[in-house]
Amino acid sequence: MTHAYIAEAVRTPRGKGNDKGSLKGIKPAVLLAQALQTLAQRSSVDTAQVSDAIFGCVSQTGDQGTSVGTLALPLAGWSDSVSAVTLNRYCASGLSATNFAALQALHGDTLAVGGGVEMMSRVPMGSDLGPLTHDSELQALAHLVPIGIAADAIATQRGYTREMLDTYAATSQQRAAAAAARGPSLSMFSVTGDNGQVLLEHDENIRPSTTAQSLATMQAAFAQWGAKGGDAGWDAQLCRRYQLPAIHHVHHAGNSPAMADGAAAVLVGSQAALSRAKIKPRARILGFADTGSDRTLALTGTVDAARLALARAQLQPGDMDLFEINEGFAAMALHFMDEMQVGHDQLNVNGGAIAIGHAMGCTGAALISVLLDELEHRKGRYGCISICGAAGVASAMVIERMD
């Protein structure tokens, strides 16, 4: 069987996605360019040998408009022969872009780059004013609900209590804090300003003092929104669709993903292309998937994509040493563990987006290096990344660490 390989993967620290974020002063194309520069330096790749670059970005407007990934390449000093495109598969964009890059590498027996960028401090979620967030009529016709309310519906269906979700979220914070205390991981690089000063060298959303008890004091975020509109509102629609007596609103800012800034880049290639470039790969891609799931609940797509990628890799969940998923609300993570029969000791072992933050178009690509770093640290063999997005889109990848 022919496989694509991961030559190198890098990521920025995730900054706060608001006015207090350390990365707010940098333009998205410049942030992604730093990832591309680091990728080229660490892999020693001749960028003229790279055939294509595919990047994820969700809010493609303002600073992130006009194919921000294309603009990052010349800023990074890459060869003019490298073409690029920026795509939007919602929160799965960065991983989906890397899946596409793997396809390009295999089809052309060449090298390609996948990755993503999102700077929510400069381009807040929904800035593109698209129908997903700004057209309630079309949302109703398509049976789409706001993702936080969908998370509450999953918790209601599965019987996940507020205490269960807060406990999970507190663990994410504690794991992320412990990982940060050990220092930057192999694939993370420091972001610098125009004069070379270090702007950010660690994930800055983490709140080490968080406990389940402190989270219990926070008010549910989506209750009023869900009830608005009465029988025509989101809660009523969900109750009718899934035959629920009521929606229990259990998610809040503390057990939901934090908004973030970040960029990531992954160099992939066929075995022959890497051999010609004299680059030793870090991992082999055994299977990947871009798929759809229940468009209303949406967050269940993490399971569907992981199952499909594992089937294509001819492996089972029990074969995996580690899983990395985007923590798109605590209920989604609990649902993944239940459905996949995965223990928390194998899932997001260094915390996830609840603690570190979710830079929408970047996160999926960043999770590749997160997983690869930990597999190398533990000398594990197999790992799976999975991430879902609005309207039920989802992407996954199964990798094998190379000795």
Tab-separated table of C-alpha atoms in Angstrom:
chain	number	residue	atom	x	y	z
A	1	MET	CA	0.000	0.000	0.000
A	2	THR	CA	1.272	3.467	-0.897
A	3	HIS	CA	1.342	6.043	1.890
A	4	ALA	CA	2.118	9.709	2.249
A	5	TYR	CA	4.605	10.685	4.938
A	6	ILE	CA	4.916	13.602	7.347
A	7	ALA	CA	8.368	15.104	6.959
A	8	GLU	CA	7.947	17.897	9.516
A	9	ALA	CA	5.177	19.657	11.431
A	10	VAL	CA	5.354	22.946	13.319
A	11	ARG	CA	2.970	25.189	15.203
A	12	THR	CA	2.920	28.522	16.956
A	13	PRO	CA	1.854	28.808	20.573
A	14	ARG	CA	-1.857	29.625	20.730
A	15	GLY	CA	-2.454	33.211	21.774
A	16	LYS	CA	-5.549	34.702	23.334
A	17	GLY	CA	-8.088	35.478	20.650
A	18	ASN	CA	-8.992	38.906	21.998
A	19	ASP	CA	-7.553	42.381	22.513
A	20	LYS	CA	-5.316	41.055	25.317
A	21	GLY	CA	-3.670	38.486	23.065
A	22	SER	CA	0.082	38.702	22.570
A	23	LEU	CA	-0.254	38.032	18.842
A	24	LYS	CA	-2.865	40.649	18.034
A	25	GLY	CA	-0.271	43.014	16.578
A	26	ILE	CA	0.756	40.500	13.881
A	27	LYS	CA	-1.135	40.080	10.630
A	28	PRO	CA	-2.400	36.538	9.893
A	29	ALA	CA	-0.321	36.177	6.724
A	30	VAL	CA	2.800	37.127	8.672
A	31	LEU	CA	2.033	34.620	11.432
A	32	LEU	CA	1.563	31.828	8.899
A	33	ALA	CA	4.730	32.938	7.121
A	34	GLN	CA	6.690	32.405	10.345
A	35	ALA	CA	5.333	28.848	10.478
A	36	LEU	CA	6.402	28.284	6.867
A	37	GLN	CA	9.873	29.707	7.509
A	38	THR	CA	10.297	27.435	10.515
A	39	LEU	CA	9.046	24.441	8.536
A	40	ALA	CA	11.576	25.067	5.766
A	41	GLN	CA	14.437	25.606	8.198
A	42	ARG	CA	13.779	22.500	10.260
A	43	SER	CA	13.245	20.209	7.284
A	44	SER	CA	15.992	21.797	5.113
A	45	VAL	CA	13.591	21.499	2.192
A	46	ASP	CA	14.253	23.231	-1.094
A	47	THR	CA	10.891	24.963	-1.414
A	48	ALA	CA	11.104	24.793	-5.210
A	49	GLN	CA	10.494	21.048	-4.817
A	50	VAL	CA	7.117	21.661	-3.109
A	51	SER	CA	4.299	21.379	-5.633
A	52	ASP	CA	1.355	22.839	-3.724
A	53	ALA	CA	0.265	24.331	-0.403
A	54	ILE	CA	-3.215	24.075	1.086
A	55	PHE	CA	-4.212	26.095	4.137
A	56	GLY	CA	-7.291	26.240	6.314
A	57	CYS	CA	-8.900	29.476	7.476
A	58	VAL	CA	-12.522	29.880	8.558
A	59	SER	CA	-13.271	33.622	8.687
A	60	GLN	CA	-11.900	34.598	5.299
A	61	THR	CA	-12.434	38.340	5.393
A	62	GLY	CA	-10.417	41.416	6.300
A	63	ASP	CA	-6.862	40.442	7.213
A	64	GLN	CA	-7.725	36.817	6.445
A	65	GLY	CA	-9.330	37.438	3.048
A	66	THR	CA	-8.095	36.921	-0.530
A	67	SER	CA	-6.473	33.544	0.206
A	68	VAL	CA	-4.318	34.486	3.173
A	69	GLY	CA	-2.322	31.269	2.705
A	70	THR	CA	-1.247	32.314	-0.781
A	71	LEU	CA	0.047	35.626	0.547
A	72	ALA	CA	2.047	33.921	3.309
A	73	LEU	CA	4.322	32.070	0.887
A	74	PRO	CA	6.242	35.079	-0.528
A	75	LEU	CA	6.420	36.581	2.963
A	76	ALA	CA	8.154	33.371	4.051
A	77	GLY	CA	10.606	33.561	1.153
A	78	TRP	CA	9.289	30.423	-0.536
A	79	SER	CA	9.800	29.728	-4.230
A	80	ASP	CA	7.409	31.376	-6.673
A	81	SER	CA	6.800	27.925	-8.161
A	82	VAL	CA	4.707	26.915	-5.113
A	83	SER	CA	1.016	27.469	-5.678
A	84	ALA	CA	-1.444	27.753	-2.790
A	85	VAL	CA	-5.112	27.811	-1.885
A	86	THR	CA	-7.016	28.626	1.297
A	87	LEU	CA	-10.067	26.520	2.129
A	88	ASN	CA	-12.879	26.583	4.677
A	89	ARG	CA	-14.199	23.335	6.137
A	90	TYR	CA	-15.156	25.205	9.284
A	91	CYS	CA	-13.228	24.012	12.368
A	92	ALA	CA	-11.873	20.986	10.480
A	93	SER	CA	-10.146	23.235	7.917
A	94	GLY	CA	-6.506	22.810	8.995
A	95	LEU	CA	-6.631	19.014	9.145
A	96	SER	CA	-8.646	18.790	5.938
A	97	ALA	CA	-6.054	20.989	4.214
A	98	THR	CA	-3.327	18.568	5.292
A	99	ASN	CA	-5.377	15.621	4.037
A	100	PHE	CA	-5.609	17.364	0.665
A	101	ALA	CA	-1.861	17.994	0.702
A	102	ALA	CA	-1.276	14.276	1.288
A	103	LEU	CA	-3.437	13.509	-1.748
A	104	GLN	CA	-1.432	15.969	-3.841
A	105	ALA	CA	1.825	14.384	-2.687
A	106	LEU	CA	0.664	10.892	-3.564
A	107	HIS	CA	-0.892	11.842	-6.911
A	108	GLY	CA	2.151	13.784	-8.107
A	109	ASP	CA	4.868	11.774	-6.311
A	110	THR	CA	5.966	15.066	-4.815
A	111	LEU	CA	6.101	17.270	-1.726
A	112	ALA	CA	3.192	19.389	-0.519
A	113	VAL	CA	2.288	21.520	2.474
A	114	GLY	CA	-0.862	21.561	4.562
A	115	GLY	CA	-1.648	23.901	7.418
A	116	GLY	CA	-3.849	26.662	8.668
A	117	VAL	CA	-4.150	30.012	10.360
A	118	GLU	CA	-6.774	31.847	12.359
A	119	MET	CA	-6.373	35.062	14.311
A	120	MET	CA	-9.566	35.576	16.258
A	121	SER	CA	-8.124	38.629	17.981
A	122	ARG	CA	-8.073	40.425	14.608
A	123	VAL	CA	-10.889	38.658	12.740
A	124	PRO	CA	-13.507	37.522	15.279
A	125	MET	CA	-15.704	34.517	14.576
A	126	GLY	CA	-18.559	35.482	12.271
A	127	SER	CA	-16.762	38.506	10.810
A	128	ASP	CA	-17.487	37.228	7.305
A	129	LEU	CA	-21.240	37.725	8.014
A	130	GLY	CA	-22.051	34.417	6.301
A	131	PRO	CA	-25.407	32.626	6.521
A	132	LEU	CA	-24.073	30.032	8.954
A	133	THR	CA	-24.040	32.709	11.651
A	134	HIS	CA	-26.164	35.526	10.253
A	135	ASP	CA	-29.147	34.083	8.353
A	136	SER	CA	-31.619	32.469	10.755
A	137	GLU	CA	-34.037	31.636	7.930
A	138	LEU	CA	-31.486	29.547	6.058
A	139	GLN	CA	-30.261	28.008	9.303
A	140	ALA	CA	-33.781	26.803	10.058
A	141	LEU	CA	-34.262	25.426	6.542
A	142	ALA	CA	-31.004	23.479	6.842
A	143	HIS	CA	-31.783	22.311	10.417
A	144	LEU	CA	-28.668	23.963	11.821
A	145	VAL	CA	-28.452	25.254	15.374
A	146	PRO	CA	-25.710	27.240	17.118
A	147	ILE	CA	-22.934	24.852	18.026
A	148	GLY	CA	-23.050	25.571	21.774
A	149	ILE	CA	-26.735	24.726	21.929
A	150	ALA	CA	-26.014	21.545	19.973
A	151	ALA	CA	-23.423	20.662	22.623
A	152	ASP	CA	-26.080	21.071	25.309
A	153	ALA	CA	-28.385	18.789	23.302
A	154	ILE	CA	-25.704	16.083	23.182
A	155	ALA	CA	-25.201	16.380	26.927
A	156	THR	CA	-28.971	16.071	27.418
A	157	GLN	CA	-29.192	12.997	25.169
A	158	ARG	CA	-26.290	11.251	26.886
A	159	GLY	CA	-27.113	12.240	30.439
A	160	TYR	CA	-23.883	14.180	30.984
A	161	THR	CA	-24.230	16.319	34.080
A	162	ARG	CA	-22.759	19.749	34.687
A	163	GLU	CA	-20.391	18.166	37.230
A	164	MET	CA	-19.103	15.655	34.650
A	165	LEU	CA	-18.426	18.383	32.105
A	166	ASP	CA	-16.740	20.702	34.601
A	167	THR	CA	-14.557	17.867	35.859
A	168	TYR	CA	-13.426	17.126	32.319
A	169	ALA	CA	-12.726	20.813	31.659
A	170	ALA	CA	-10.708	21.192	34.869
A	171	THR	CA	-8.613	18.167	33.898
A	172	SER	CA	-7.908	19.743	30.506
A	173	GLN	CA	-6.624	22.858	32.276
A	174	GLN	CA	-4.489	20.860	34.703
A	175	ARG	CA	-2.959	18.759	31.942
A	176	ALA	CA	-2.204	21.808	29.804
A	177	ALA	CA	-0.631	23.608	32.770
A	178	ALA	CA	1.563	20.600	33.556
A	179	ALA	CA	2.662	20.353	29.909
A	180	ALA	CA	3.460	24.075	29.784
A	181	ALA	CA	5.512	23.795	32.965
A	182	ARG	CA	7.731	21.234	31.233
A	183	GLY	CA	8.591	23.829	28.573
A	184	PRO	CA	7.875	24.163	24.847
A	185	SER	CA	7.444	20.905	22.975
A	186	LEU	CA	9.581	19.976	19.991
A	187	SER	CA	7.302	21.277	17.231
A	188	MET	CA	6.339	24.582	18.838
A	189	PHE	CA	8.346	27.682	17.941
A	190	SER	CA	8.361	31.185	19.397
A	191	VAL	CA	6.612	33.961	17.488
A	192	THR	CA	8.676	37.121	16.999
A	193	GLY	CA	7.926	40.717	16.125
A	194	ASP	CA	9.383	42.960	13.427
A	195	ASN	CA	12.533	43.692	15.402
A	196	GLY	CA	13.090	40.070	16.425
A	197	GLN	CA	11.693	40.324	19.938
A	198	VAL	CA	9.836	37.258	21.205
A	199	LEU	CA	6.111	37.975	21.374
A	200	LEU	CA	4.883	34.574	22.510
A	201	GLU	CA	6.643	31.331	23.385
A	202	HIS	CA	3.910	29.464	25.254
A	203	ASP	CA	0.162	28.848	24.996
A	204	GLU	CA	-1.361	31.790	26.834
A	205	ASN	CA	-5.007	30.783	27.360
A	206	ILE	CA	-4.237	28.229	30.078
A	207	ARG	CA	-5.703	28.937	33.530
A	208	PRO	CA	-3.755	26.706	35.974
A	209	SER	CA	-5.890	27.554	39.017
A	210	THR	CA	-9.083	26.217	37.420
A	211	THR	CA	-10.946	23.546	39.372
A	212	ALA	CA	-14.280	21.813	38.933
A	213	GLN	CA	-15.465	23.797	41.952
A	214	SER	CA	-14.548	27.154	40.429
A	215	LEU	CA	-16.210	26.171	37.150
A	216	ALA	CA	-19.395	25.248	39.001
A	217	THR	CA	-19.965	28.930	39.796
A	218	MET	CA	-20.211	29.938	36.124
A	219	GLN	CA	-23.574	30.616	34.496
A	220	ALA	CA	-24.735	28.446	31.582
A	221	ALA	CA	-24.014	30.327	28.359
A	222	PHE	CA	-26.749	29.177	25.996
A	223	ALA	CA	-29.951	28.873	28.041
A	224	GLN	CA	-31.510	32.218	27.120
A	225	TRP	CA	-30.467	31.891	23.503
A	226	GLY	CA	-31.916	28.407	23.230
A	227	ALA	CA	-35.255	29.403	24.771
A	228	LYS	CA	-35.653	32.516	22.633
A	229	GLY	CA	-38.444	32.212	20.101
A	230	GLY	CA	-40.605	29.815	22.095
A	231	ASP	CA	-41.935	26.944	19.954
A	232	ALA	CA	-39.904	28.216	16.999
A	233	GLY	CA	-36.677	28.556	19.016
A	234	TRP	CA	-33.570	26.390	19.005
A	235	ASP	CA	-34.480	24.397	22.120
A	236	ALA	CA	-37.957	23.611	20.815
A	237	GLN	CA	-36.576	22.498	17.453
A	238	LEU	CA	-34.081	20.171	19.113
A	239	CYS	CA	-36.702	18.687	21.415
A	240	ARG	CA	-38.961	17.888	18.476
A	241	ARG	CA	-36.141	16.515	16.301
A	242	TYR	CA	-34.656	14.253	18.969
A	243	GLN	CA	-37.758	13.626	21.098
A	244	LEU	CA	-36.331	15.277	24.197
A	245	PRO	CA	-38.527	16.691	26.971
A	246	ALA	CA	-36.201	19.657	27.478
A	247	ILE	CA	-32.642	20.806	26.784
A	248	HIS	CA	-30.431	20.967	29.857
A	249	HIS	CA	-27.991	23.828	29.346
A	250	VAL	CA	-24.726	22.798	30.934
A	251	HIS	CA	-22.009	24.488	28.874
A	252	HIS	CA	-20.380	27.801	29.722
A	253	ALA	CA	-17.158	29.638	28.942
A	254	GLY	CA	-15.141	27.374	31.245
A	255	ASN	CA	-16.055	24.037	29.657
A	256	SER	CA	-16.129	25.347	26.093
A	257	PRO	CA	-13.165	26.025	23.773
A	258	ALA	CA	-11.415	29.347	24.219
A	259	MET	CA	-10.964	31.581	21.176
A	260	ALA	CA	-7.356	31.760	20.029
A	261	ASP	CA	-4.774	32.926	17.515
A	262	GLY	CA	-2.442	30.421	15.873
A	263	ALA	CA	-0.804	29.017	12.776
A	264	ALA	CA	0.550	25.603	11.831
A	265	ALA	CA	2.257	23.999	8.838
A	266	VAL	CA	2.927	20.379	7.872
A	267	LEU	CA	5.300	19.161	5.139
A	268	VAL	CA	4.134	15.907	3.540
A	269	GLY	CA	5.455	13.861	0.677
A	270	SER	CA	5.574	10.540	-1.088
A	271	GLN	CA	8.304	8.160	-0.015
A	272	ALA	CA	10.209	8.705	-3.258
A	273	ALA	CA	9.896	12.497	-3.084
A	274	LEU	CA	11.278	12.569	0.442
A	275	SER	CA	14.114	10.282	-0.613
A	276	ARG	CA	14.982	12.603	-3.514
A	277	ALA	CA	14.939	15.571	-1.125
A	278	LYS	CA	17.038	13.618	1.396
A	279	ILE	CA	14.463	14.254	4.128
A	280	LYS	CA	13.782	11.658	6.811
A	281	PRO	CA	10.078	11.501	7.710
A	282	ARG	CA	8.722	11.742	11.247
A	283	ALA	CA	5.558	9.737	10.563
A	284	ARG	CA	3.609	7.769	8.000
A	285	ILE	CA	-0.023	8.660	7.226
A	286	LEU	CA	-1.936	5.382	7.344
A	287	GLY	CA	-5.417	6.735	6.686
A	288	PHE	CA	-7.430	9.917	6.631
A	289	ALA	CA	-10.996	11.036	6.120
A	290	ASP	CA	-13.102	14.088	5.364
A	291	THR	CA	-16.735	13.308	6.014
A	292	GLY	CA	-20.108	14.550	7.153
A	293	SER	CA	-22.315	13.606	10.092
A	294	ASP	CA	-25.534	14.733	11.796
A	295	ARG	CA	-25.596	18.371	10.670
A	296	THR	CA	-27.751	19.500	13.581
A	297	LEU	CA	-25.727	17.994	16.424
A	298	ALA	CA	-22.523	18.484	14.359
A	299	LEU	CA	-20.115	17.644	17.197
A	300	THR	CA	-20.676	13.904	16.794
A	301	GLY	CA	-18.676	14.069	13.552
A	302	THR	CA	-15.427	13.567	15.455
A	303	VAL	CA	-16.459	9.949	15.995
A	304	ASP	CA	-17.584	9.402	12.398
A	305	ALA	CA	-14.375	10.785	10.910
A	306	ALA	CA	-12.136	8.834	13.293
A	307	ARG	CA	-13.946	5.582	12.536
A	308	LEU	CA	-13.612	6.125	8.796
A	309	ALA	CA	-9.909	7.033	8.981
A	310	LEU	CA	-9.211	4.003	11.190
A	311	ALA	CA	-11.068	1.708	8.799
A	312	ARG	CA	-9.008	3.038	5.892
A	313	ALA	CA	-5.871	2.423	7.927
A	314	GLN	CA	-7.142	-1.102	8.654
A	315	LEU	CA	-6.783	-0.472	12.381
A	316	GLN	CA	-9.052	-0.394	15.418
A	317	PRO	CA	-9.403	2.203	18.204
A	318	GLY	CA	-7.679	-0.256	20.523
A	319	ASP	CA	-4.576	-0.181	18.323
A	320	MET	CA	-4.027	3.520	19.014
A	321	ASP	CA	-1.543	4.690	21.610
A	322	LEU	CA	-2.976	8.214	21.676
A	323	PHE	CA	-5.882	10.284	20.387
A	324	GLU	CA	-5.918	14.041	19.841
A	325	ILE	CA	-9.302	15.648	19.248
A	326	ASN	CA	-10.433	19.222	19.245
A	327	GLU	CA	-12.293	19.863	22.480
A	328	GLY	CA	-15.312	21.452	20.834
A	329	PHE	CA	-17.207	21.600	24.164
A	330	ALA	CA	-16.781	19.094	27.002
A	331	ALA	CA	-19.813	16.998	26.033
A	332	MET	CA	-18.231	16.269	22.657
A	333	ALA	CA	-15.108	14.859	24.314
A	334	LEU	CA	-17.154	12.641	26.652
A	335	HIS	CA	-19.224	11.464	23.689
A	336	PHE	CA	-16.045	10.584	21.773
A	337	MET	CA	-14.640	8.543	24.660
A	338	ASP	CA	-17.918	6.683	25.127
A	339	GLU	CA	-18.484	5.902	21.450
A	340	MET	CA	-14.864	4.986	20.684
A	341	GLN	CA	-14.306	3.190	24.005
A	342	VAL	CA	-11.214	5.287	24.637
A	343	GLY	CA	-9.954	6.051	28.136
A	344	HIS	CA	-9.139	9.583	29.201
A	345	ASP	CA	-5.561	8.436	29.781
A	346	GLN	CA	-5.191	8.153	25.985
A	347	LEU	CA	-7.074	11.299	24.975
A	348	ASN	CA	-5.638	14.836	24.872
A	349	VAL	CA	-3.034	13.910	27.441
A	350	ASN	CA	-1.598	17.457	27.455
A	351	GLY	CA	-4.958	19.222	27.563
A	352	GLY	CA	-7.013	20.533	24.687
A	353	ALA	CA	-8.849	23.514	23.282
A	354	ILE	CA	-10.847	24.111	26.472
A	355	ALA	CA	-7.566	25.108	28.091
A	356	ILE	CA	-5.271	25.983	25.195
A	357	GLY	CA	-7.770	27.599	22.852
A	358	HIS	CA	-9.209	26.864	19.425
A	359	ALA	CA	-7.784	28.877	16.516
A	360	MET	CA	-10.428	27.587	14.113
A	361	GLY	CA	-8.630	27.213	10.772
A	362	CYS	CA	-5.341	26.255	12.438
A	363	THR	CA	-6.258	23.736	15.143
A	364	GLY	CA	-6.617	20.623	12.989
A	365	ALA	CA	-3.155	21.057	11.482
A	366	ALA	CA	-1.658	21.973	14.862
A	367	LEU	CA	-2.964	18.742	16.393
A	368	ILE	CA	-0.751	16.763	14.011
A	369	SER	CA	2.397	18.143	15.630
A	370	VAL	CA	0.837	17.907	19.108
A	371	LEU	CA	0.217	14.192	18.603
A	372	LEU	CA	3.523	13.543	16.900
A	373	ASP	CA	5.483	15.231	19.686
A	374	GLU	CA	3.785	13.084	22.319
A	375	LEU	CA	4.179	9.850	20.353
A	376	GLU	CA	7.884	10.583	20.037
A	377	HIS	CA	8.132	11.445	23.731
A	378	ARG	CA	6.444	8.179	24.750
A	379	LYS	CA	7.936	6.137	21.911
A	380	GLY	CA	4.393	5.198	20.925
A	381	ARG	CA	3.512	3.855	17.509
A	382	TYR	CA	-0.021	4.809	16.417
A	383	GLY	CA	-2.104	7.925	16.910
A	384	CYS	CA	-5.351	9.397	15.621
A	385	ILE	CA	-6.356	13.052	15.199
A	386	SER	CA	-10.012	13.939	14.735
A	387	ILE	CA	-11.878	17.228	14.578
A	388	CYS	CA	-15.428	18.267	13.779
A	389	GLY	CA	-17.036	21.500	12.668
A	390	ALA	CA	-20.345	23.217	12.150
A	391	ALA	CA	-22.993	21.617	9.916
A	392	GLY	CA	-21.566	18.172	10.665
A	393	VAL	CA	-18.270	18.421	8.759
A	394	ALA	CA	-15.368	16.443	10.201
A	395	SER	CA	-11.827	15.317	9.380
A	396	ALA	CA	-9.468	12.727	10.844
A	397	MET	CA	-6.013	11.259	10.287
A	398	VAL	CA	-4.225	8.145	11.544
A	399	ILE	CA	-0.450	8.262	11.748
A	400	GLU	CA	2.392	5.893	12.586
A	401	ARG	CA	5.526	7.302	14.177
A	402	MET	CA	8.737	6.469	12.355
A	403	ASP	CA	11.671	5.177	14.372
